[in-house]
Amino acid sequence: MAVLARIVVICGVFAPLFSVKGQSNEHFTDTEPWDYYQRKTLDDCPRRFYPDPYKFLFFQVFGGKRAFAGEFKHMAAIGWTTAGGNIQYLCGGALISSKFILTAAHCAVNGEGNEPDTVRLGDTNLVEVEDDVTAQQIGIRSFRKHPEYRPSRKYFDIALIELETEAIFNDATCSACIWLGKDVPQEEMEAIGFGATGYGENLSPTLQKVTLSAVDKEGCTERVPVSKRQQPNGFVDEQFCAGSDHADTCEGDSGGPIQVERIDIDGSVVPLIVGVVSYGTPCSNGSLGVYTRVASYQDWIEQELQHPIDYVACTRTSTCTGRKFVHSKIHRPSDIGPIFRVGLLWDSTSVNAFECGATLIDYRFAVTSASCVQLKSLKPHSIILENTGETVGIDEIIIHPQYRAGKPLHDIALLKLSKFIKQDTNVLPACLSKKDSNETNIRYQSVSAFGTRYSNQELFKKDDFERYTIDIVPDADAVNGIQCENPEFSPNSFYCLNNSVNFIPTVCNMDYGGPVSASDILKNVPYLLGVVSKFSQNCGKDVIVVNVKEYIDWIESVVLDHTSERLIFQ
């Protein structure tokens, strides 16, 4: 009767076992610890699993601080060599790979009908020698205008310049990525170039920058004269306007970039090109510039470059050094240990450790979210250690009895494994604590996340993931962070961590079902504080956490109930 009652209450689900052929079980065993069935509480976790506080005192931090030598390393000056051997730089562009520069199609010829023949990189002063040591002068192999561009029209004003030799990335020269959002950023953007600093003035020999804001289509139409011959369809979605009360892009800035910056997981600041300078009103206070929206031409650019330019591909295959750097909250966890995060597996043909996460909390139990185990029509059959590929079958899935599919409350589940954690390895469970984080020696909480591994162009695979943690210091005036705004998120069952960072989109993903953990800085014991909720949007937004503390009594009632196991062994 006891076994039957347990199945009814905890909704046990049995799944088939799974193993990888030829794989050794380095961290798990079929043999239970000698006192496994005598254990009465999970409170003994620190002394049971972490008797030596110095064992895991060494940590590996993801990335390192990079030197910052130039503000706009992707800026290119496009030049025309005169008969006398001088070079006139009349257009700008942005380096988006080691071989290609993004610019405007109308920069294909100068006023005399001649094509540009050279590009200057890594130089912020075109008349002085101060940057000559780092500057690169590279010939142009081809100028590729968009196939639908017509000089008599203002549409499709975008082009790519193929360089004769690859640019060398260093502290002065580095590629940019493309802003691929459907909408233009509403924040202020920066436009850069060597153009005139005012109407009727000469081109600037030094690189200039100006801060501009996007203007909607209606405002653009009102302020920028439109020629029906040049723009029969008016302003189209592939264009946008930007300006300010005090400055704008001017003559000579054509083809140059307007951009925003986003932070990569290692803290490097990556420029994202939103548009290229097309044309505008005469340069003066309150003037307006018209820009070609680069995201509209992603397919064409990828076809010309013969490789993807999405955020992940661009940032993970770049060999840039010396970008600007800010402190990053994101780190790569130590390979030394302790390792307690595992992944869930559904498909034996695709061993992906990052579809959903879970946390080891005992010799043979892991905790995850109920929404994770119900993610697909079939239940997950195994857990996997992402760093070794070792898998262990799931014998039973226990969903919290009050959970209802699609609802946020009680989104927690337990996984009973087919094997036990071995003693004396770096795979160990995280402990549970009934105390609030402000009652312990905890400085910050680490939220489980993942992203694509850095690689070169030849070996790059978008689904080659590695694990990260986002380290967040909870608000001082809140017990476990900020209160979740959604009333469905009960203050007892959930808490939120305030996290607002302008990360590059898609390079970091939340590890739903994975751990929100913290280490006691005096005892070096990892504690599981929560489970990453599926309602958390991304790595740069507030994190919604299922509060494990509220479920410890239920967890113990399941983990420490060995009635059915004793019946089997008797």
XYZ file of C-alpha atoms in Angstrom:
570
model
C 0.000 0.000 0.000
C 2.858 2.425 0.780
C 4.322 1.996 -2.702
C 0.949 2.531 -4.401
C 0.234 5.664 -2.356
C 3.579 7.135 -3.317
C 2.942 6.725 -7.027
C -0.468 8.372 -6.782
C 0.784 11.351 -4.766
C 3.975 12.084 -6.654
C 2.882 11.148 -10.155
C 5.747 8.755 -10.796
C 6.571 8.048 -14.455
C 8.894 5.237 -15.470
C 11.163 5.622 -18.496
C 13.488 3.251 -20.377
C 17.190 3.379 -19.620
C 19.699 4.656 -22.149
C 23.463 4.530 -22.435
C 26.119 5.541 -24.935
C 27.854 2.537 -26.450
C 31.368 2.000 -25.185
C 31.143 4.768 -22.609
C 32.597 4.248 -19.154
C 30.778 5.341 -16.014
C 33.453 7.454 -14.352
C 31.260 9.278 -11.860
C 28.316 6.936 -11.240
C 27.997 3.405 -9.932
C 25.355 0.708 -9.427
C 26.376 0.369 -5.785
C 24.696 2.579 -3.215
C 26.708 4.098 -0.304
C 26.819 1.912 2.792
C 24.586 4.271 4.815
C 22.288 5.301 1.984
C 19.140 3.828 3.527
C 19.942 5.167 7.010
C 20.035 8.801 5.880
C 17.258 10.764 7.636
C 17.807 14.337 6.423
C 19.429 16.276 3.578
C 20.814 18.791 6.085
C 23.977 16.697 6.385
C 24.949 17.525 2.771
C 27.810 19.956 3.624
C 29.694 17.582 5.926
C 28.779 14.485 3.892
C 29.914 15.760 0.495
C 32.172 18.747 1.319
C 34.285 17.814 4.372
C 37.343 19.577 2.883
C 36.540 23.305 2.374
C 39.701 23.819 0.275
C 39.143 21.076 -2.294
C 37.420 23.307 -4.854
C 38.935 26.651 -3.961
C 40.412 27.237 -7.423
C 38.267 28.844 -10.098
C 38.666 29.520 -13.802
C 37.195 32.808 -15.006
C 35.912 33.030 -18.570
C 37.956 35.389 -20.723
C 40.239 38.161 -19.531
C 40.616 41.907 -19.755
C 41.645 43.006 -23.210
C 43.666 46.106 -24.111
C 41.767 48.946 -25.751
C 43.723 50.832 -28.400
C 41.118 52.347 -30.744
C 37.507 53.357 -30.479
C 36.256 52.317 -33.931
C 38.534 49.556 -35.178
C 36.175 48.565 -37.988
C 36.180 51.999 -39.643
C 37.510 52.030 -43.196
C 38.411 55.028 -45.363
C 37.750 54.352 -49.044
C 40.172 56.108 -51.391
C 40.774 57.113 -55.000
C 44.399 57.375 -56.147
C 44.947 60.463 -58.291
C 47.223 60.804 -61.294
C 49.759 62.524 -59.056
C 49.859 59.586 -56.662
C 47.874 61.201 -53.880
C 44.866 59.458 -52.354
C 41.500 61.163 -51.889
C 39.341 59.530 -49.232
C 35.768 60.358 -50.191
C 33.730 57.560 -48.604
C 33.670 55.459 -45.479
C 32.860 51.856 -44.757
C 32.842 49.212 -42.039
C 35.013 46.104 -41.929
C 32.653 43.135 -41.374
C 35.140 40.319 -42.072
C 38.842 40.054 -42.837
C 38.072 40.303 -46.573
C 34.986 42.511 -46.892
C 33.939 46.089 -46.171
C 30.333 47.233 -46.028
C 29.597 50.591 -47.659
C 27.105 52.468 -49.847
C 26.530 51.580 -53.497
C 26.759 55.238 -54.552
C 30.442 55.151 -53.474
C 31.161 53.009 -56.543
C 32.482 56.055 -58.447
C 33.669 59.565 -57.603
C 32.573 62.770 -59.310
C 34.791 61.984 -62.297
C 33.375 58.520 -62.783
C 36.412 56.682 -61.398
C 36.171 53.666 -59.118
C 37.919 53.539 -55.726
C 41.095 51.469 -55.642
C 42.318 51.445 -52.059
C 41.174 51.190 -48.458
C 42.788 52.529 -45.290
C 42.256 50.628 -42.017
C 43.420 51.276 -38.469
C 43.959 55.007 -39.003
C 42.168 57.835 -37.230
C 44.193 60.666 -38.800
C 44.635 60.576 -42.561
C 47.189 63.423 -42.820
C 49.467 62.818 -39.830
C 51.791 59.869 -39.236
C 50.671 59.130 -35.680
C 48.721 55.993 -36.681
C 50.986 54.846 -39.526
C 52.491 52.056 -37.428
C 49.106 50.374 -37.022
C 47.466 51.461 -40.296
C 46.895 49.033 -43.180
C 46.637 50.116 -46.810
C 44.918 47.405 -48.875
C 43.922 47.393 -52.517
C 40.362 46.761 -53.695
C 39.741 43.543 -55.636
C 36.091 44.176 -56.450
C 33.273 46.611 -55.659
C 29.981 44.705 -55.427
C 26.902 46.900 -55.599
C 23.527 45.432 -54.717
C 22.148 44.055 -58.011
C 19.001 46.223 -57.767
C 20.820 49.493 -57.133
C 20.355 52.231 -59.753
C 22.298 55.526 -59.530
C 19.152 57.450 -60.445
C 17.290 56.068 -57.411
C 17.799 56.248 -53.652
C 16.965 52.592 -53.034
C 19.265 49.556 -52.492
C 22.140 51.888 -51.629
C 24.420 49.214 -50.205
C 27.608 47.547 -51.438
C 30.467 45.276 -50.420
C 34.145 45.848 -51.137
C 36.299 42.747 -51.482
C 39.887 43.382 -50.445
C 42.893 42.112 -52.364
C 44.410 40.684 -49.192
C 42.922 39.886 -45.797
C 43.052 42.565 -43.151
C 45.169 41.713 -40.124
C 43.211 41.991 -36.912
C 45.129 43.767 -34.152
C 44.661 46.481 -31.538
C 43.792 49.037 -34.242
C 41.812 46.941 -36.739
C 38.913 44.657 -35.970
C 35.643 43.644 -37.645
C 32.122 44.657 -36.620
C 28.902 42.636 -36.640
C 25.484 43.530 -38.071
C 22.414 44.630 -36.123
C 19.799 42.102 -37.262
C 16.795 43.298 -35.302
C 13.570 43.903 -37.188
C 13.402 47.446 -35.800
C 16.032 50.142 -35.538
C 17.276 50.513 -31.932
C 15.428 53.217 -30.028
C 18.524 54.099 -28.043
C 21.051 56.655 -29.237
C 23.349 55.479 -32.026
C 26.807 56.622 -33.103
C 27.712 57.570 -36.665
C 31.393 57.828 -37.583
C 33.328 59.112 -40.557
C 35.910 61.466 -42.041
C 33.223 63.727 -43.523
C 32.851 67.487 -43.352
C 32.180 68.893 -39.900
C 29.629 71.344 -41.283
C 27.871 72.516 -44.437
C 30.364 73.816 -47.024
C 33.418 72.859 -44.952
C 36.313 70.633 -46.012
C 36.478 66.936 -45.196
C 37.911 66.154 -41.793
C 41.322 64.433 -41.762
C 40.526 62.957 -38.345
C 37.854 60.415 -37.572
C 34.702 62.085 -36.218
C 31.785 60.647 -34.268
C 28.306 61.937 -33.611
C 25.442 60.677 -31.457
C 22.107 60.414 -33.269
C 18.614 59.112 -32.606
C 16.246 57.354 -34.991
C 13.366 59.378 -36.450
C 10.147 57.655 -37.475
C 9.017 57.486 -41.103
C 6.459 60.256 -40.675
C 9.032 62.646 -39.227
C 11.506 61.668 -41.913
C 9.000 62.424 -44.678
C 8.242 65.839 -43.169
C 11.865 66.911 -42.793
C 13.667 65.359 -45.769
C 12.657 66.476 -49.287
C 11.661 63.480 -51.383
C 12.140 63.433 -55.128
C 9.375 61.451 -56.811
C 11.827 60.556 -59.551
C 14.488 59.297 -57.161
C 12.098 57.861 -54.570
C 8.810 57.014 -56.288
C 7.777 54.847 -53.300
C 8.791 57.407 -50.698
C 10.722 56.088 -47.715
C 10.699 52.291 -47.636
C 11.340 49.791 -44.832
C 14.893 49.269 -46.055
C 15.693 52.881 -45.070
C 15.592 54.862 -41.839
C 16.371 58.387 -40.701
C 18.429 59.624 -37.770
C 19.584 62.987 -36.519
C 19.967 65.298 -33.547
C 19.471 68.951 -32.724
C 23.168 69.680 -33.039
C 24.819 67.312 -35.543
C 24.410 64.899 -38.447
C 26.495 62.960 -40.948
C 27.828 65.122 -43.785
C 29.508 64.963 -47.167
C 32.357 62.471 -47.071
C 30.601 60.283 -44.514
C 28.835 58.352 -47.313
C 28.963 54.599 -46.798
C 30.140 54.988 -43.233
C 28.427 53.135 -40.392
C 25.833 54.147 -37.848
C 25.936 51.711 -34.974
C 25.151 50.595 -31.451
C 27.285 48.538 -29.102
C 26.452 45.316 -27.319
C 28.358 43.278 -24.752
C 29.546 39.750 -25.445
C 29.640 37.156 -22.677
C 33.356 37.714 -22.018
C 32.841 41.453 -21.511
C 34.150 42.548 -24.905
C 32.137 45.359 -26.490
C 31.094 44.533 -30.053
C 29.865 47.208 -32.516
C 26.710 46.285 -34.426
C 26.201 48.147 -37.694
C 22.594 49.334 -37.997
C 22.913 51.306 -41.226
C 25.238 52.881 -43.783
C 25.106 56.568 -44.671
C 23.086 57.115 -47.857
C 22.112 60.820 -48.103
C 20.374 63.591 -46.165
C 19.597 67.249 -45.742
C 22.464 69.807 -45.792
C 24.631 69.523 -42.662
C 23.503 72.016 -40.045
C 21.804 72.087 -36.669
C 18.701 69.922 -36.871
C 19.659 68.288 -40.168
C 18.686 64.678 -40.846
C 20.489 61.737 -42.417
C 18.996 58.863 -44.390
C 20.542 55.436 -43.887
C 20.287 52.074 -45.607
C 18.997 49.543 -43.067
C 21.611 46.768 -43.222
C 19.465 44.041 -41.627
C 17.176 44.155 -44.685
C 20.034 42.806 -46.779
C 21.244 39.954 -44.597
C 20.549 37.275 -47.217
C 22.405 39.171 -49.937
C 25.410 39.863 -47.694
C 25.634 36.213 -46.627
C 25.440 35.135 -50.273
C 28.346 37.414 -51.194
C 30.486 36.504 -48.183
C 29.647 32.790 -48.431
C 29.196 32.448 -44.688
C 26.545 33.422 -42.098
C 26.611 36.834 -40.409
C 24.171 36.154 -37.561
C 25.232 37.229 -34.072
C 26.545 33.833 -33.003
C 28.514 33.149 -36.187
C 29.980 36.660 -36.254
C 31.157 36.766 -32.659
C 32.220 33.139 -32.263
C 34.427 32.996 -35.366
C 36.061 36.412 -35.036
C 39.763 36.504 -34.232
C 39.603 40.123 -33.078
C 41.781 41.237 -30.199
C 41.882 44.452 -28.276
C 38.175 45.283 -28.254
C 36.857 47.609 -25.595
C 36.146 45.689 -22.443
C 33.714 45.945 -19.556
C 33.343 43.720 -16.539
C 31.147 40.756 -17.456
C 28.734 38.981 -15.142
C 29.092 35.838 -17.239
C 31.751 33.236 -16.519
C 32.588 29.717 -17.550
C 32.355 27.386 -14.519
C 35.435 25.623 -13.285
C 36.229 22.229 -14.796
C 37.750 21.296 -11.447
C 34.368 21.129 -9.773
C 32.156 20.684 -8.028
C 29.993 19.687 -10.985
C 26.314 19.371 -10.147
C 24.555 20.662 -13.280
C 23.406 17.961 -15.718
C 21.398 18.030 -18.937
C 18.250 16.129 -19.888
C 18.205 13.780 -22.878
C 15.220 12.786 -24.966
C 16.772 11.584 -28.210
C 19.535 8.966 -28.309
C 20.602 10.140 -31.786
C 21.169 13.779 -30.724
C 23.171 14.082 -27.520
C 22.458 17.734 -26.682
C 23.121 18.538 -23.025
C 21.418 21.946 -23.215
C 17.781 21.372 -24.132
C 16.979 21.565 -20.410
C 19.075 21.481 -17.257
C 18.830 19.808 -13.853
C 20.803 19.825 -10.595
C 22.131 16.845 -8.651
C 20.984 17.145 -5.021
C 21.625 13.639 -3.694
C 23.385 10.403 -4.617
C 20.691 9.488 -7.143
C 18.276 12.453 -7.364
C 18.257 15.608 -9.454
C 15.838 18.525 -9.438
C 14.544 20.323 -12.541
C 11.399 22.140 -13.654
C 8.158 20.284 -14.327
C 7.804 22.215 -17.579
C 11.128 20.758 -18.721
C 10.112 17.134 -18.232
C 6.882 17.893 -20.106
C 8.672 19.785 -22.875
C 8.031 17.012 -25.399
C 5.458 14.282 -25.887
C 7.955 11.728 -24.558
C 9.617 12.121 -21.172
C 13.415 12.517 -20.901
C 15.093 9.139 -20.434
C 18.590 10.116 -19.238
C 20.770 12.808 -17.761
C 24.145 13.757 -19.230
C 27.308 15.397 -17.895
C 28.133 17.928 -20.598
C 31.880 17.972 -19.936
C 32.388 14.170 -20.201
C 29.353 12.992 -22.163
C 28.618 10.428 -19.453
C 24.928 9.486 -19.300
C 22.771 7.884 -16.618
C 19.258 6.582 -17.089
C 16.233 8.077 -15.352
C 14.217 5.484 -13.434
C 11.441 7.759 -12.290
C 10.148 11.291 -12.792
C 8.266 12.845 -9.875
C 6.362 16.041 -10.695
C 5.144 18.246 -7.867
C 1.518 17.185 -7.196
C 0.190 20.763 -7.404
C 1.816 21.625 -10.738
C -0.510 22.295 -13.664
C 0.872 22.318 -17.202
C 1.364 25.810 -18.586
C 1.039 27.487 -15.183
C 4.029 28.999 -13.373
C 3.254 27.776 -9.852
C 4.986 24.687 -8.427
C 7.071 24.261 -11.581
C 9.439 21.731 -10.046
C 10.160 18.030 -10.529
C 12.550 15.366 -9.270
C 14.471 12.807 -11.315
C 15.371 9.485 -9.740
C 18.451 8.100 -11.462
C 19.344 4.484 -12.202
C 22.819 4.876 -10.646
C 24.461 6.523 -7.640
C 27.127 9.223 -7.568
C 30.529 7.722 -6.781
C 32.470 8.903 -3.783
C 35.641 10.996 -4.228
C 34.936 12.516 -7.658
C 34.394 16.115 -8.737
C 30.738 15.341 -9.527
C 28.880 16.146 -6.321
C 25.377 17.291 -5.416
C 24.532 20.872 -4.530
C 23.197 21.221 -1.006
C 19.812 22.606 -0.012
C 19.345 25.349 2.551
C 16.227 26.423 4.405
C 17.782 29.816 5.134
C 17.311 32.943 3.035
C 20.412 33.987 1.108
C 20.862 37.074 3.302
C 21.224 34.784 6.325
C 24.199 32.955 4.842
C 27.743 33.844 3.737
C 26.669 34.356 0.119
C 27.687 37.355 -2.008
C 26.062 36.580 -5.329
C 23.898 34.002 -7.069
C 25.044 32.100 -10.157
C 22.384 31.505 -12.804
C 22.959 28.640 -15.230
C 23.143 29.576 -18.926
C 24.856 28.396 -22.110
C 26.043 29.561 -25.506
C 27.927 28.546 -28.626
C 31.605 27.785 -28.193
C 34.215 30.078 -29.799
C 35.813 28.523 -32.875
C 37.346 29.333 -36.236
C 35.403 29.612 -39.489
C 36.230 26.068 -40.609
C 35.301 24.274 -37.366
C 32.382 26.495 -36.316
C 29.163 24.716 -35.329
C 26.257 26.700 -33.942
C 25.101 23.804 -31.748
C 28.522 23.262 -30.152
C 27.516 24.613 -26.758
C 29.362 25.326 -23.536
C 27.983 26.230 -20.134
C 28.109 29.677 -18.539
C 26.960 31.159 -15.257
C 25.575 34.667 -14.777
C 26.714 36.055 -11.428
C 24.115 38.426 -9.976
C 24.230 40.288 -6.669
C 20.662 40.395 -5.298
C 19.139 43.768 -4.411
C 20.092 44.777 -0.883
C 16.523 45.714 0.049
C 15.033 42.380 -0.989
C 15.371 39.021 0.716
C 16.104 37.048 -2.447
C 16.239 39.741 -5.107
C 13.425 41.854 -6.525
C 9.767 40.983 -6.397
C 8.440 39.539 -9.642
C 6.005 41.976 -11.273
C 3.627 39.308 -12.575
C 1.019 38.517 -9.883
C 1.081 34.849 -10.964
C 4.575 34.607 -9.491
C 3.897 34.005 -5.814
C 6.520 35.711 -3.595
C 6.991 32.410 -1.743
C 7.263 30.138 -4.775
C 9.306 32.551 -6.910
C 11.807 35.337 -6.660
C 13.441 37.506 -9.309
C 17.025 38.610 -9.795
C 17.537 42.082 -11.192
C 19.638 41.695 -14.305
C 19.749 44.256 -17.110
C 22.669 44.065 -19.553
C 22.803 44.933 -23.261
C 24.174 41.589 -24.398
C 24.454 40.697 -28.066
C 21.201 38.872 -28.910
C 21.255 35.018 -29.044
C 24.884 34.543 -27.900
C 23.721 33.552 -24.415
C 20.695 31.393 -23.571
C 18.950 30.660 -20.301
C 19.393 27.101 -19.018
C 15.747 26.361 -18.235
C 15.433 23.839 -15.419
C 19.075 24.436 -14.523
C 20.466 25.665 -11.206
C 20.524 29.052 -9.552
C 23.253 28.389 -7.014
C 25.532 30.142 -4.567
C 28.601 29.210 -2.578
C 29.153 29.817 1.087
C 32.354 31.874 0.976
C 33.544 30.531 4.340
C 32.783 26.842 3.890
C 33.024 26.662 0.055
C 29.813 24.669 -0.100
C 27.530 25.146 -3.154
C 23.847 25.607 -2.355
C 20.951 25.237 -4.759
C 18.711 28.260 -4.239
C 16.438 27.922 -7.226
C 15.563 26.535 -10.626
C 15.676 28.734 -13.740
C 12.073 29.314 -14.776
C 10.975 29.107 -18.414
C 9.500 32.593 -17.898
C 13.012 34.078 -17.792
C 13.475 35.734 -21.185
C 17.219 35.878 -21.855
C 20.619 36.426 -20.262
C 20.288 40.215 -20.297
C 16.887 40.418 -18.581
C 15.591 39.822 -15.058
C 15.810 36.171 -14.046
C 12.691 34.451 -12.702
C 13.590 31.726 -10.226
C 11.569 28.868 -8.734
C 12.376 29.144 -5.037
C 13.669 25.714 -3.979
C 13.592 26.619 -0.283
C 9.795 26.448 -0.356
C 9.898 22.845 -1.604
C 12.575 21.284 0.614
C 10.054 19.417 2.774
C 8.484 17.875 -0.340
C 11.916 17.071 -1.784
C 12.999 15.321 1.409
C 9.761 13.336 1.572
C 10.562 11.914 -1.860
C 14.354 11.542 -1.707
C 14.414 9.937 1.751
C 11.463 7.602 1.171
C 13.179 4.271 0.501
C 10.154 2.098 1.223
C 9.783 0.720 -2.287
C 13.526 0.154 -2.647
C 13.688 -1.760 0.624
C 10.790 -3.944 -0.480
C 12.658 -4.738 -3.691
C 15.913 -5.626 -1.910
C 14.147 -7.719 0.734
